[in-house]
Coordinates of C-alpha atoms in Angstrom, one line a residue:
Chain Q
I1 CA 81.2 62.8 99.9
M2 CA 78.4 65.2 100.1
L3 CA 76.0 66.0 97.3
K4 CA 76.5 69.3 95.6
G5 CA 73.4 71.0 97.0
M6 CA 73.6 69.5 100.5
T7 CA 76.0 72.0 102.0
R8 CA 73.6 74.9 101.4
L9 CA 70.4 74.9 103.3
I10 CA 67.5 76.1 101.2
S11 CA 66.7 79.6 102.6
S12 CA 63.1 78.7 103.1
V13 CA 64.1 76.5 106.1
H14 CA 63.3 78.9 108.9
K15 CA 66.0 79.6 111.4
A16 CA 63.9 78.1 114.2
K17 CA 64.0 74.7 112.6
H18 CA 67.8 74.3 112.7
G19 CA 68.3 70.9 114.2
E20 CA 71.1 68.4 114.6
Q21 CA 70.6 67.0 111.1
H22 CA 71.7 70.4 109.8
E23 CA 75.1 70.2 111.5
G24 CA 77.9 71.1 109.1
Q25 CA 75.7 72.8 106.5
H26 CA 75.8 76.4 105.6
Y27 CA 72.9 78.8 105.6
N28 CA 72.5 82.2 104.0
I29 CA 72.0 85.5 105.7
S30 CA 70.1 88.0 103.6
F31 CA 71.7 91.4 102.8
Q32 CA 68.9 93.1 104.7
D33 CA 69.8 91.4 107.9
L34 CA 73.5 92.2 107.3
K35 CA 72.8 95.9 107.1
T36 CA 70.5 96.1 110.1
V37 CA 71.5 93.4 112.6
F38 CA 75.2 93.0 111.7
S39 CA 76.2 96.6 111.0
H40 CA 78.8 96.0 113.6
G41 CA 79.9 92.7 115.2
L42 CA 81.1 90.4 112.4
P43 CA 84.8 89.6 112.4
P44 CA 86.7 91.6 109.8
R45 CA 87.9 88.6 107.8
F46 CA 84.3 87.4 107.5
V47 CA 83.2 90.8 106.3
M48 CA 85.9 90.6 103.5
Q49 CA 84.7 87.1 102.6
V50 CA 81.1 88.4 102.4
K51 CA 82.2 91.2 100.1
T52 CA 84.2 88.8 97.9
F53 CA 81.6 86.1 97.5
N54 CA 78.6 88.5 97.4
E55 CA 76.8 86.3 100.0
A56 CA 77.0 85.7 103.7
C57 CA 77.0 82.0 104.6
L58 CA 77.4 80.8 108.2
M59 CA 78.0 77.2 109.1
V60 CA 75.6 75.6 111.5
R61 CA 77.8 74.1 114.3
R62 CA 77.1 72.1 117.5
P63 CA 77.9 74.9 120.1
A64 CA 75.5 77.3 118.3
L65 CA 72.8 74.6 118.0
E66 CA 73.2 73.9 121.8
L67 CA 72.7 77.6 122.6
L68 CA 69.7 77.9 120.3
H69 CA 68.1 74.9 122.0
Y70 CA 68.6 76.6 125.4
L71 CA 67.3 79.9 124.0
K72 CA 64.2 78.2 122.6
N73 CA 63.4 76.6 126.0
T74 CA 64.1 79.7 128.2
N75 CA 61.7 80.5 130.9
F76 CA 61.2 84.3 130.8
A77 CA 59.9 84.5 134.4
H78 CA 63.3 83.3 135.7
P79 CA 66.3 85.6 135.9
A80 CA 68.4 85.8 132.7
V81 CA 70.8 82.9 132.2
R82 CA 74.4 83.6 131.2
Y83 CA 76.0 81.5 128.5
V84 CA 79.8 81.9 127.8
F85 CA 81.4 80.7 124.6
Y86 CA 85.1 79.8 125.2
G87 CA 87.7 78.1 123.1
E88 CA 91.1 78.5 121.5
K89 CA 91.9 81.2 119.0
G90 CA 90.2 80.9 115.6
T91 CA 87.6 78.2 116.6
G92 CA 84.5 80.3 115.8
K93 CA 83.3 81.9 119.1
T94 CA 82.4 85.2 117.5
L95 CA 80.6 83.6 114.6
S96 CA 78.6 81.3 116.9
L97 CA 77.6 84.5 118.8
C98 CA 76.5 86.1 115.6
H99 CA 74.5 83.0 114.7
S100 CA 72.6 83.2 117.9
I101 CA 72.1 87.0 117.5
H102 CA 70.6 86.3 114.0
F103 CA 68.3 83.7 115.4
C104 CA 67.0 86.0 118.1
A105 CA 66.7 88.9 115.6
K106 CA 64.5 86.6 113.5
Q107 CA 62.4 85.8 116.6
D108 CA 62.0 89.5 117.1
W109 CA 64.0 90.0 120.3
L110 CA 65.7 93.3 121.2
I111 CA 69.5 92.8 120.5
L112 CA 72.0 94.6 122.6
H113 CA 75.2 93.7 120.9
I114 CA 78.6 95.0 121.9
P115 CA 80.9 93.9 119.1
D116 CA 84.2 93.9 121.0
A117 CA 84.5 95.0 124.6
H118 CA 88.3 95.2 124.2
L119 CA 88.0 98.2 121.9
W120 CA 86.6 100.2 124.8
V121 CA 89.6 99.6 127.2
K122 CA 92.4 100.5 124.8
N123 CA 93.4 103.0 122.2
C124 CA 91.0 105.7 123.2
R125 CA 92.0 109.1 121.9
D126 CA 89.6 111.3 123.9
L127 CA 88.6 110.6 127.4
L128 CA 86.4 113.2 129.0
Q129 CA 85.6 113.5 132.7
S130 CA 82.0 112.2 133.0
T131 CA 79.3 114.8 133.4
Y132 CA 77.2 112.5 135.6
N133 CA 79.8 111.3 138.0
K134 CA 83.1 113.2 138.5
Q135 CA 85.1 110.0 139.3
R136 CA 84.4 108.3 136.0
F137 CA 85.5 108.8 132.4
D138 CA 83.5 109.1 129.2
Q139 CA 84.3 107.9 125.7
P140 CA 82.3 110.0 123.3
L141 CA 83.5 108.6 120.0
E142 CA 83.0 105.0 120.7
A143 CA 79.7 105.6 122.5
S144 CA 78.2 107.6 119.5
T145 CA 79.3 105.0 116.9
W146 CA 77.7 102.3 119.1
L147 CA 74.5 104.2 119.4
K148 CA 74.3 104.6 115.7
N149 CA 74.7 100.9 115.1
F150 CA 72.2 100.1 117.9
K151 CA 69.7 102.4 116.2
T152 CA 70.0 100.6 112.8
A153 CA 69.6 97.2 114.5
N154 CA 66.5 97.9 116.6
E155 CA 64.6 100.7 114.8
H156 CA 61.1 99.3 115.4
F157 CA 61.6 98.9 119.2
L158 CA 62.9 102.5 119.8
S159 CA 59.5 104.0 119.2
Q160 CA 57.6 101.4 121.3
I161 CA 59.7 101.6 124.5
K162 CA 59.0 104.6 126.7
V163 CA 61.4 106.2 129.2
Q164 CA 60.2 106.0 132.8
E165 CA 62.0 108.9 134.2
K166 CA 62.9 112.5 133.3
Y167 CA 66.5 113.0 132.3
V168 CA 68.1 116.5 132.2
W169 CA 71.1 116.8 129.8
N170 CA 72.0 120.4 130.4
K171 CA 70.4 123.7 131.0
R172 CA 68.5 123.7 127.7
E173 CA 67.8 120.0 126.9
S174 CA 66.0 117.3 128.8
T175 CA 64.0 114.2 128.0
E176 CA 60.5 114.0 129.6
K177 CA 59.1 111.0 131.2
G178 CA 57.1 108.8 128.8
S179 CA 59.0 109.9 125.6
P180 CA 60.2 107.1 123.3
L181 CA 63.7 105.6 123.8
G182 CA 64.6 106.8 120.3
E183 CA 64.8 110.3 121.6
V184 CA 67.5 109.4 124.1
V185 CA 69.4 107.6 121.3
E186 CA 69.1 110.7 119.0
Q187 CA 70.3 112.9 121.9
G188 CA 73.4 110.7 122.3
I189 CA 74.2 110.7 118.6
M190 CA 73.8 114.5 118.2
R191 CA 75.4 115.6 121.5
V192 CA 78.6 113.5 121.5
R193 CA 79.6 114.8 124.9
N194 CA 76.6 113.1 126.5
A195 CA 76.8 110.0 124.4
T196 CA 78.2 107.7 127.2
D197 CA 75.5 108.9 129.5
A198 CA 72.8 108.2 126.8
V199 CA 74.2 104.7 126.6
G200 CA 74.0 104.3 130.3
I201 CA 70.3 105.5 130.3
V202 CA 69.5 103.0 127.5
L203 CA 70.9 100.1 129.4
K204 CA 69.1 101.1 132.6
E205 CA 65.8 101.5 130.9
L206 CA 66.0 98.2 129.0
K207 CA 67.0 96.3 132.1
R208 CA 64.1 97.8 134.0
Q209 CA 61.5 97.2 131.4
S210 CA 62.6 93.8 130.1
S211 CA 60.6 92.0 132.8
S212 CA 57.4 93.7 131.8
G213 CA 57.0 91.4 128.8
I214 CA 56.7 93.8 125.9
F215 CA 59.9 92.6 124.4
R216 CA 62.6 90.0 125.0
L217 CA 66.2 91.3 125.5
L218 CA 69.3 89.6 124.3
V219 CA 72.6 91.0 125.7
A220 CA 75.5 89.8 123.6
V221 CA 79.0 90.9 124.5
D222 CA 82.1 89.7 122.6
G223 CA 85.3 89.6 124.7
V224 CA 83.6 90.1 128.1
N225 CA 86.9 89.5 129.8
A226 CA 87.7 93.1 129.0
L227 CA 85.2 94.2 131.7
W228 CA 87.3 92.8 134.5
G229 CA 90.8 93.0 133.2
R230 CA 93.1 96.0 133.0
T231 CA 93.1 99.0 130.7
T232 CA 95.9 100.6 128.8
L233 CA 94.3 104.0 129.2
K234 CA 96.0 106.6 131.4
R235 CA 95.0 109.9 133.0
E236 CA 96.8 113.1 132.3
D237 CA 99.2 112.4 135.2
K238 CA 100.0 109.0 133.6
S239 CA 98.4 107.0 136.4
P240 CA 96.5 104.0 135.1
I241 CA 92.7 103.8 134.9
A242 CA 90.8 100.8 136.3
P243 CA 87.9 99.5 134.1
E244 CA 85.3 100.5 136.7
E245 CA 86.3 104.1 136.3
L246 CA 85.0 104.0 132.7
A247 CA 81.3 104.9 132.7
F248 CA 80.5 102.5 129.9
I249 CA 82.2 99.5 131.6
Y250 CA 80.5 100.3 134.9
N251 CA 77.1 100.3 133.3
L252 CA 77.8 97.2 131.2
R253 CA 78.8 95.2 134.3
K254 CA 75.4 96.0 135.8
M255 CA 73.8 94.8 132.6
V256 CA 75.6 91.4 132.6
K257 CA 74.5 90.7 136.2
N258 CA 71.6 88.2 136.3
D259 CA 69.2 90.3 138.4
W260 CA 66.7 90.9 135.6
Q261 CA 64.1 88.7 133.8
G262 CA 62.8 88.4 130.3
G263 CA 65.8 87.5 128.2
A264 CA 69.2 86.0 128.0
I265 CA 72.9 87.0 128.2
V266 CA 75.3 85.4 125.7
L267 CA 79.0 86.2 126.1
T268 CA 82.3 85.3 124.6
V269 CA 85.7 85.3 126.3
S270 CA 88.6 85.8 123.9
Q271 CA 92.4 86.3 124.3
T272 CA 92.8 87.9 120.9
G273 CA 92.1 91.5 121.9
S274 CA 92.8 91.1 125.6
L275 CA 95.3 93.0 127.5
F276 CA 98.0 91.5 129.7
K277 CA 96.8 87.9 129.2
P278 CA 99.1 85.1 128.0
R279 CA 98.6 83.9 124.4
K280 CA 97.7 80.3 125.3
A281 CA 95.0 81.2 127.8
Y282 CA 91.5 80.3 126.6
L283 CA 89.6 79.0 129.7
P284 CA 87.1 81.3 131.3
Q285 CA 88.8 81.2 134.7
E286 CA 92.2 82.2 133.2
L287 CA 90.8 85.0 131.0
L288 CA 88.2 86.5 133.4
G289 CA 90.4 86.5 136.5
K290 CA 89.0 86.0 140.0
E291 CA 86.9 89.2 140.0
G292 CA 85.3 88.5 136.7
F293 CA 84.6 84.8 137.4
D294 CA 83.0 85.7 140.7
A295 CA 80.9 88.3 139.1
L296 CA 79.7 86.0 136.3
D297 CA 79.3 82.9 138.4
P298 CA 77.0 81.0 137.9
F299 CA 77.1 80.7 134.1
I300 CA 76.8 78.0 131.4
P301 CA 80.1 77.5 129.6
I302 CA 80.0 76.2 126.0
L303 CA 83.2 75.0 124.5
V304 CA 83.8 75.9 120.8
S305 CA 86.4 73.5 119.3
N306 CA 88.0 72.9 115.9
Y307 CA 86.0 71.5 113.0
N308 CA 85.2 67.8 113.2
P309 CA 85.9 65.8 109.9
K310 CA 82.4 66.3 108.6
E311 CA 82.5 70.1 109.2
F312 CA 85.9 70.3 107.6
E313 CA 84.7 68.5 104.5
S314 CA 81.7 70.8 104.3
C315 CA 83.9 73.9 104.6
I316 CA 86.2 72.8 101.8
H317 CA 83.2 71.9 99.7
Y318 CA 81.8 75.4 100.3
Y319 CA 85.0 77.0 99.2
L320 CA 85.2 74.7 96.1
E321 CA 81.6 75.7 95.2
N322 CA 82.5 79.3 95.3
N323 CA 85.7 78.6 93.3
W324 CA 87.7 80.1 96.1
L325 CA 90.4 77.4 96.0
Q326 CA 92.0 78.3 92.7
H327 CA 95.2 76.2 93.1
E328 CA 95.0 73.1 90.9
K329 CA 96.4 70.8 93.6
A330 CA 93.8 72.1 96.1
H331 CA 91.1 70.0 94.4
T332 CA 93.0 66.7 94.9
E333 CA 92.9 64.4 97.8
E334 CA 96.6 65.2 98.5
G335 CA 95.8 68.8 98.7
K336 CA 92.9 68.3 101.1
K337 CA 95.1 66.1 103.4
E338 CA 97.7 68.8 103.4
L339 CA 95.2 71.5 104.3
L340 CA 93.9 69.3 107.1
F341 CA 97.4 68.9 108.4
L342 CA 98.4 72.5 108.1
S343 CA 95.3 74.0 109.6
N344 CA 94.7 71.2 112.3
R345 CA 91.0 71.7 111.4
N346 CA 91.1 75.1 113.0
P347 CA 88.5 77.3 111.2
G348 CA 90.4 80.5 111.4
Q349 CA 93.7 78.9 110.2
L350 CA 91.9 77.1 107.3
E351 CA 90.3 80.4 106.2
R352 CA 93.7 82.1 106.1
L353 CA 95.3 79.2 104.2
C354 CA 92.6 79.0 101.6
A355 CA 92.8 82.7 101.1
Y356 CA 96.1 82.5 99.2
L357 CA 95.7 79.1 97.6
Chain A
M1 CA 150.7 80.8 111.9
A2 CA 151.8 77.3 112.1
A3 CA 148.2 76.1 112.0
S4 CA 147.4 78.0 108.9
A5 CA 150.5 76.6 107.2
V6 CA 149.4 73.1 108.1
T7 CA 145.9 73.6 106.7
A8 CA 147.3 75.0 103.4
V9 CA 149.6 72.0 103.0
R10 CA 146.8 69.6 103.6
G11 CA 144.6 71.4 101.0
W12 CA 147.2 70.8 98.3
S13 CA 148.6 67.4 99.0
G14 CA 145.5 65.2 99.5
L15 CA 142.7 66.9 97.6
L16 CA 139.7 66.7 99.9
L17 CA 136.8 65.0 98.2
G18 CA 134.0 67.3 97.2
V19 CA 135.7 70.7 97.7
R20 CA 135.6 72.8 94.6
S21 CA 139.1 73.8 93.6
V22 CA 138.7 74.6 89.9
V23 CA 137.3 78.1 89.3
L24 CA 135.7 79.0 86.0
R25 CA 136.8 82.4 84.5
L26 CA 134.7 84.3 82.0
P27 CA 134.4 88.1 81.6
G28 CA 130.6 88.1 81.9
L29 CA 130.5 85.9 84.9
T30 CA 132.1 86.9 88.2
Q31 CA 131.8 84.2 90.8
V32 CA 130.3 85.9 93.8
R33 CA 129.0 82.8 95.6
W34 CA 129.6 79.1 95.0
S35 CA 128.6 76.0 96.8
R36 CA 130.9 73.9 98.8
Y37 CA 129.6 70.8 97.0
G38 CA 131.7 69.3 94.2
P39 CA 130.3 68.3 90.8
E40 CA 129.8 64.7 91.8
Y41 CA 127.0 65.7 94.4
Q42 CA 123.5 65.0 93.1
D43 CA 120.5 67.1 93.9
P44 CA 118.0 65.6 96.4
Q45 CA 114.8 64.1 95.1
I46 CA 112.0 65.7 97.1
D47 CA 109.0 64.5 95.2
K48 CA 106.9 62.2 97.4
G49 CA 105.5 60.4 94.3
Y50 CA 108.9 59.1 93.4
Y51 CA 109.3 57.2 96.6
R52 CA 105.8 56.0 96.9
K53 CA 105.9 54.1 93.5
P54 CA 105.7 50.4 94.2
L55 CA 108.7 48.3 93.1
A56 CA 106.6 46.4 90.6
A57 CA 105.6 49.6 88.7
L58 CA 109.2 50.7 88.0
T59 CA 110.7 50.3 84.5
E60 CA 114.2 48.9 84.0
E61 CA 115.7 52.4 83.6
E62 CA 114.1 53.6 86.8
K63 CA 115.3 50.6 88.7
Y64 CA 118.8 51.2 87.4
E65 CA 118.6 54.9 88.4
R66 CA 117.5 54.0 91.9
E67 CA 120.4 51.5 92.3
L68 CA 122.8 54.2 91.0
R69 CA 121.5 56.8 93.4
K70 CA 122.4 54.4 96.3
T71 CA 126.0 54.8 95.4
Q72 CA 126.0 58.5 94.8
V73 CA 126.6 61.3 97.3
I74 CA 123.6 63.6 97.6
K75 CA 123.4 67.2 98.7
A76 CA 121.4 68.1 101.8
A77 CA 117.9 69.4 101.0
P78 CA 117.6 73.1 102.0
A79 CA 115.0 74.0 104.7
T80 CA 113.0 76.1 102.1
R81 CA 112.2 73.1 99.9
T82 CA 109.3 71.1 101.2
S83 CA 107.4 68.1 99.8
S84 CA 104.2 70.1 100.0
V85 CA 101.9 69.9 96.9
F86 CA 101.4 73.7 97.0
E87 CA 105.1 74.5 96.7
D88 CA 106.2 76.6 93.8
P89 CA 110.0 77.3 93.1
V90 CA 109.2 80.7 91.4
I91 CA 107.2 81.9 94.4
S92 CA 110.0 80.7 96.8
K93 CA 112.6 82.5 94.7
F94 CA 110.5 85.7 94.6
T95 CA 110.0 85.5 98.4
N96 CA 113.7 85.2 99.0
M97 CA 114.4 88.2 96.8
M98 CA 111.8 90.2 98.7
M99 CA 113.4 89.2 102.0
K100 CA 115.3 91.8 104.0
G101 CA 117.7 91.0 106.8
G102 CA 116.8 87.3 106.9
N103 CA 113.2 88.1 107.9
K104 CA 111.6 85.2 105.9
I105 CA 108.5 85.2 108.0
L106 CA 107.7 88.8 107.0
A107 CA 108.6 88.1 103.3
R108 CA 106.4 85.0 103.2
S109 CA 103.4 86.8 104.9
L110 CA 103.8 89.7 102.3
M111 CA 103.8 87.1 99.5
T112 CA 100.7 85.4 100.8
Q113 CA 98.9 88.7 101.3
T114 CA 99.8 89.7 97.8
L115 CA 98.3 86.5 96.3
E116 CA 95.2 87.0 98.4
A117 CA 94.9 90.6 97.3
V118 CA 95.2 89.6 93.6
K119 CA 92.6 86.9 94.1
R120 CA 90.1 89.2 95.8
K121 CA 90.6 91.9 93.1
Q122 CA 89.9 89.4 90.4
F123 CA 86.8 88.1 92.1
E124 CA 85.5 91.6 92.3
K125 CA 86.0 92.0 88.6
Y126 CA 84.4 88.7 88.0
H127 CA 81.2 89.5 89.9
A128 CA 81.0 92.9 88.2
A129 CA 81.4 91.6 84.7
S130 CA 78.9 90.2 82.2
P131 CA 78.8 86.4 81.5
E132 CA 80.8 86.7 78.2
E133 CA 83.6 88.6 80.0
Q134 CA 83.5 86.2 83.0
A135 CA 85.1 83.4 80.8
T136 CA 88.1 85.6 80.0
I137 CA 88.8 86.8 83.6
E138 CA 91.6 84.7 85.2
R139 CA 91.2 84.2 88.9
N140 CA 94.1 81.9 89.8
P141 CA 96.7 84.1 91.5
Y142 CA 99.5 81.6 90.6
T143 CA 98.8 81.7 86.9
I144 CA 98.6 85.5 87.0
F145 CA 101.9 85.7 88.9
H146 CA 103.7 83.3 86.4
Q147 CA 102.3 85.1 83.4
A148 CA 103.1 88.5 84.7
L149 CA 106.7 87.6 85.3
K150 CA 106.9 86.0 81.9
N151 CA 105.6 89.1 80.3
C152 CA 108.3 91.2 82.2
E153 CA 111.3 89.1 81.0
P154 CA 113.6 91.0 78.6
V155 CA 114.7 89.2 75.5
I156 CA 118.0 91.0 75.2
G157 CA 120.1 92.7 77.8
L158 CA 122.9 95.2 78.1
V159 CA 126.4 94.5 79.5
S160 CA 129.1 97.0 80.3
I161 CA 132.3 96.1 78.3
L162 CA 135.6 97.9 78.9
K163 CA 137.3 98.8 75.6
G164 CA 139.9 101.5 75.1
G165 CA 139.5 103.0 78.5
H166 CA 135.7 103.5 78.2
F167 CA 132.7 101.4 79.2
Y168 CA 130.3 100.7 76.4
Q169 CA 126.7 99.3 76.9
V170 CA 126.7 96.3 74.6
P171 CA 123.6 94.3 73.7
V172 CA 123.9 90.7 74.7
P173 CA 121.6 87.6 74.6
L174 CA 120.6 86.7 78.2
A175 CA 120.4 83.2 79.7
D176 CA 116.9 82.0 80.9
Q177 CA 117.9 82.3 84.5
R178 CA 119.2 85.9 84.1
R179 CA 116.0 86.9 82.4
R180 CA 113.8 85.5 85.2
F181 CA 116.1 87.2 87.8
L182 CA 115.8 90.6 86.0
A183 CA 112.0 90.3 85.8
M184 CA 111.7 89.6 89.5
K185 CA 114.3 92.3 90.4
W186 CA 112.6 95.0 88.3
M187 CA 109.2 94.1 89.8
I188 CA 110.5 94.3 93.4
T189 CA 112.5 97.6 93.0
E190 CA 109.6 99.2 91.2
C191 CA 107.2 98.3 94.0
R192 CA 109.6 99.4 96.7
E193 CA 110.6 102.8 95.2
K194 CA 107.5 104.0 93.4
K195 CA 104.9 103.5 96.2
H196 CA 103.5 106.1 98.6
R197 CA 104.7 105.8 102.2
R198 CA 101.2 104.8 103.4
V199 CA 100.5 102.2 100.8
L200 CA 101.4 98.6 101.8
M201 CA 103.6 96.3 99.8
P202 CA 101.0 93.6 99.1
E203 CA 98.5 96.2 97.6
K204 CA 101.2 97.8 95.4
L205 CA 102.6 94.4 94.3
S206 CA 99.1 93.0 93.5
Q207 CA 98.4 96.1 91.4
E208 CA 101.7 95.8 89.5
L209 CA 101.3 92.1 88.9
L210 CA 97.8 92.6 87.5
E211 CA 99.1 95.4 85.2
A212 CA 102.0 93.3 84.0
F213 CA 99.6 90.4 83.4
H214 CA 97.8 92.7 80.9
N215 CA 101.0 93.9 79.4
R216 CA 100.9 97.4 80.6
G217 CA 102.4 99.2 83.6
P218 CA 105.8 100.5 84.6
V219 CA 107.7 97.2 84.7
I220 CA 106.7 96.3 81.1
K221 CA 107.8 99.9 80.2
R222 CA 111.2 99.3 81.7
K223 CA 111.5 96.0 79.7
H224 CA 110.6 97.9 76.5
D225 CA 113.2 100.7 77.4
T226 CA 115.9 98.0 77.7
H227 CA 114.9 96.6 74.3
K228 CA 115.1 100.1 72.7
M229 CA 118.5 100.8 74.3
A230 CA 119.8 97.5 72.9
E231 CA 118.3 98.3 69.5
A232 CA 120.0 101.8 69.6
N233 CA 123.4 100.3 70.6
R234 CA 123.2 97.7 67.8
A235 CA 126.5 98.9 66.3
L236 CA 128.4 98.0 69.5
A237 CA 127.4 94.3 69.2
H238 CA 130.9 93.5 67.8
Y239 CA 132.5 94.3 71.1
R240 CA 131.1 91.0 72.4
W241 CA 133.5 88.1 72.1
W242 CA 131.4 85.2 73.4

């Protein structure tokens, strides 16, 4: 059984020094990082847990450690490598992604984090015809919220990176060549009609300039299978819209291609928000479809599985330390065995079980 | 016609073992549902600990009891009773009462969400409170639930008795089971009727449970109203004959 202090890593251990001996232990994320880096992107149940415990603790697990090892040894002269987290529902793909994002943020990379690509292909109230290209559609609301979160995450970079082209928004407003990227972001937030185009410009500029070496770019997309699936959005004449007719998806597909240097692309495929995919599908081939798989090929798949016994013990120990398991029988061996059986060591299921015990 | 006559004859001549044929008649008790099991059927023993005890550890009485059970007929265990350590009969009964149209999945999920909501609210209060208050704040949703229902139980109830062509509300002592049932019934009807359309059941229920735990709130008020009515109709107590 683990010692009381062992499940929590002392916060002085720098993120870069997470090694295999730390597997199964929890480490703290400071509130500052939560507000800047993770203003969007954490799963909603985890956000509730952070609010209840007044602390954000992530478990260090093998898939995330593997990815951190690859990220530490990336060669920035080569084209960006794509890593895909896949696994069954509730195994921890999104949190592994967030772990790697936190690591890169601490190493001072530029984080381009799309919290859930599925939110862009469904339930959109206002679709405007794009100002830039008549064939495509804009999503002003989602684009402006994303720009706001992007701004809070990467404040210090926005003044350093300069735009390399002149962009004309309308008759009265334009962004000159050489002005900081922050201006483009401000323009997108203020003029909601041009927000999607602002996002497209940001993506284009970042891709062009990442190989110059001023900054390292991390592209993190959760639920990347939305980019190549189907949408539930319809035009006014009720005909369905394909994903490439959405300007945001079109630009994001260009971002996820590995024709740029100076960073890495970390992706997750998930069935949970996906449209028209069977519930039991979790493999990248099944979820991405032929088109998506061909577009992402070659990539490094990383399987995220259920907890192993050590991680399970550690998770239960963490809940007991925070007094989250209030039921008297949950402290006993019988209770633990029952939790193991009921959750099948699945992290999501275990969290939901412990919530009401 | 012929078939029904045959079955009626069979029922009377050879009394089928186990079928209840004697019916209790009391004015306060109307038999709305009864089990098909006769009085000789024993309740099933679901406790895992009972069966795991090694033979050597049993006392003489327990050995005798086990031998006796081998000769007795036992009822079938219902699907709702599990050998789980986390099972609670009060919670199961409450879930069944909340259930509508047989949708046990929905009722159970509402119950678990309520317990989670209670727990989260208490944790909020705990973190916001000073160290002296932290010792008094109860965070276990199960103890809060049990205590809240206990606080809602009325001590005395009212029963309609027909006398001289009129129905009178007569104060009457209630059995334990009736009191528990009334507490749960009042809690559920209160939450269903007095909530806003957009407010979800777990949130409203958790609010009511916490208020009942602290002896305030509308369900406690209803209990006090019942007590006052019973006190007011004290003179009619002689109409009761049991």
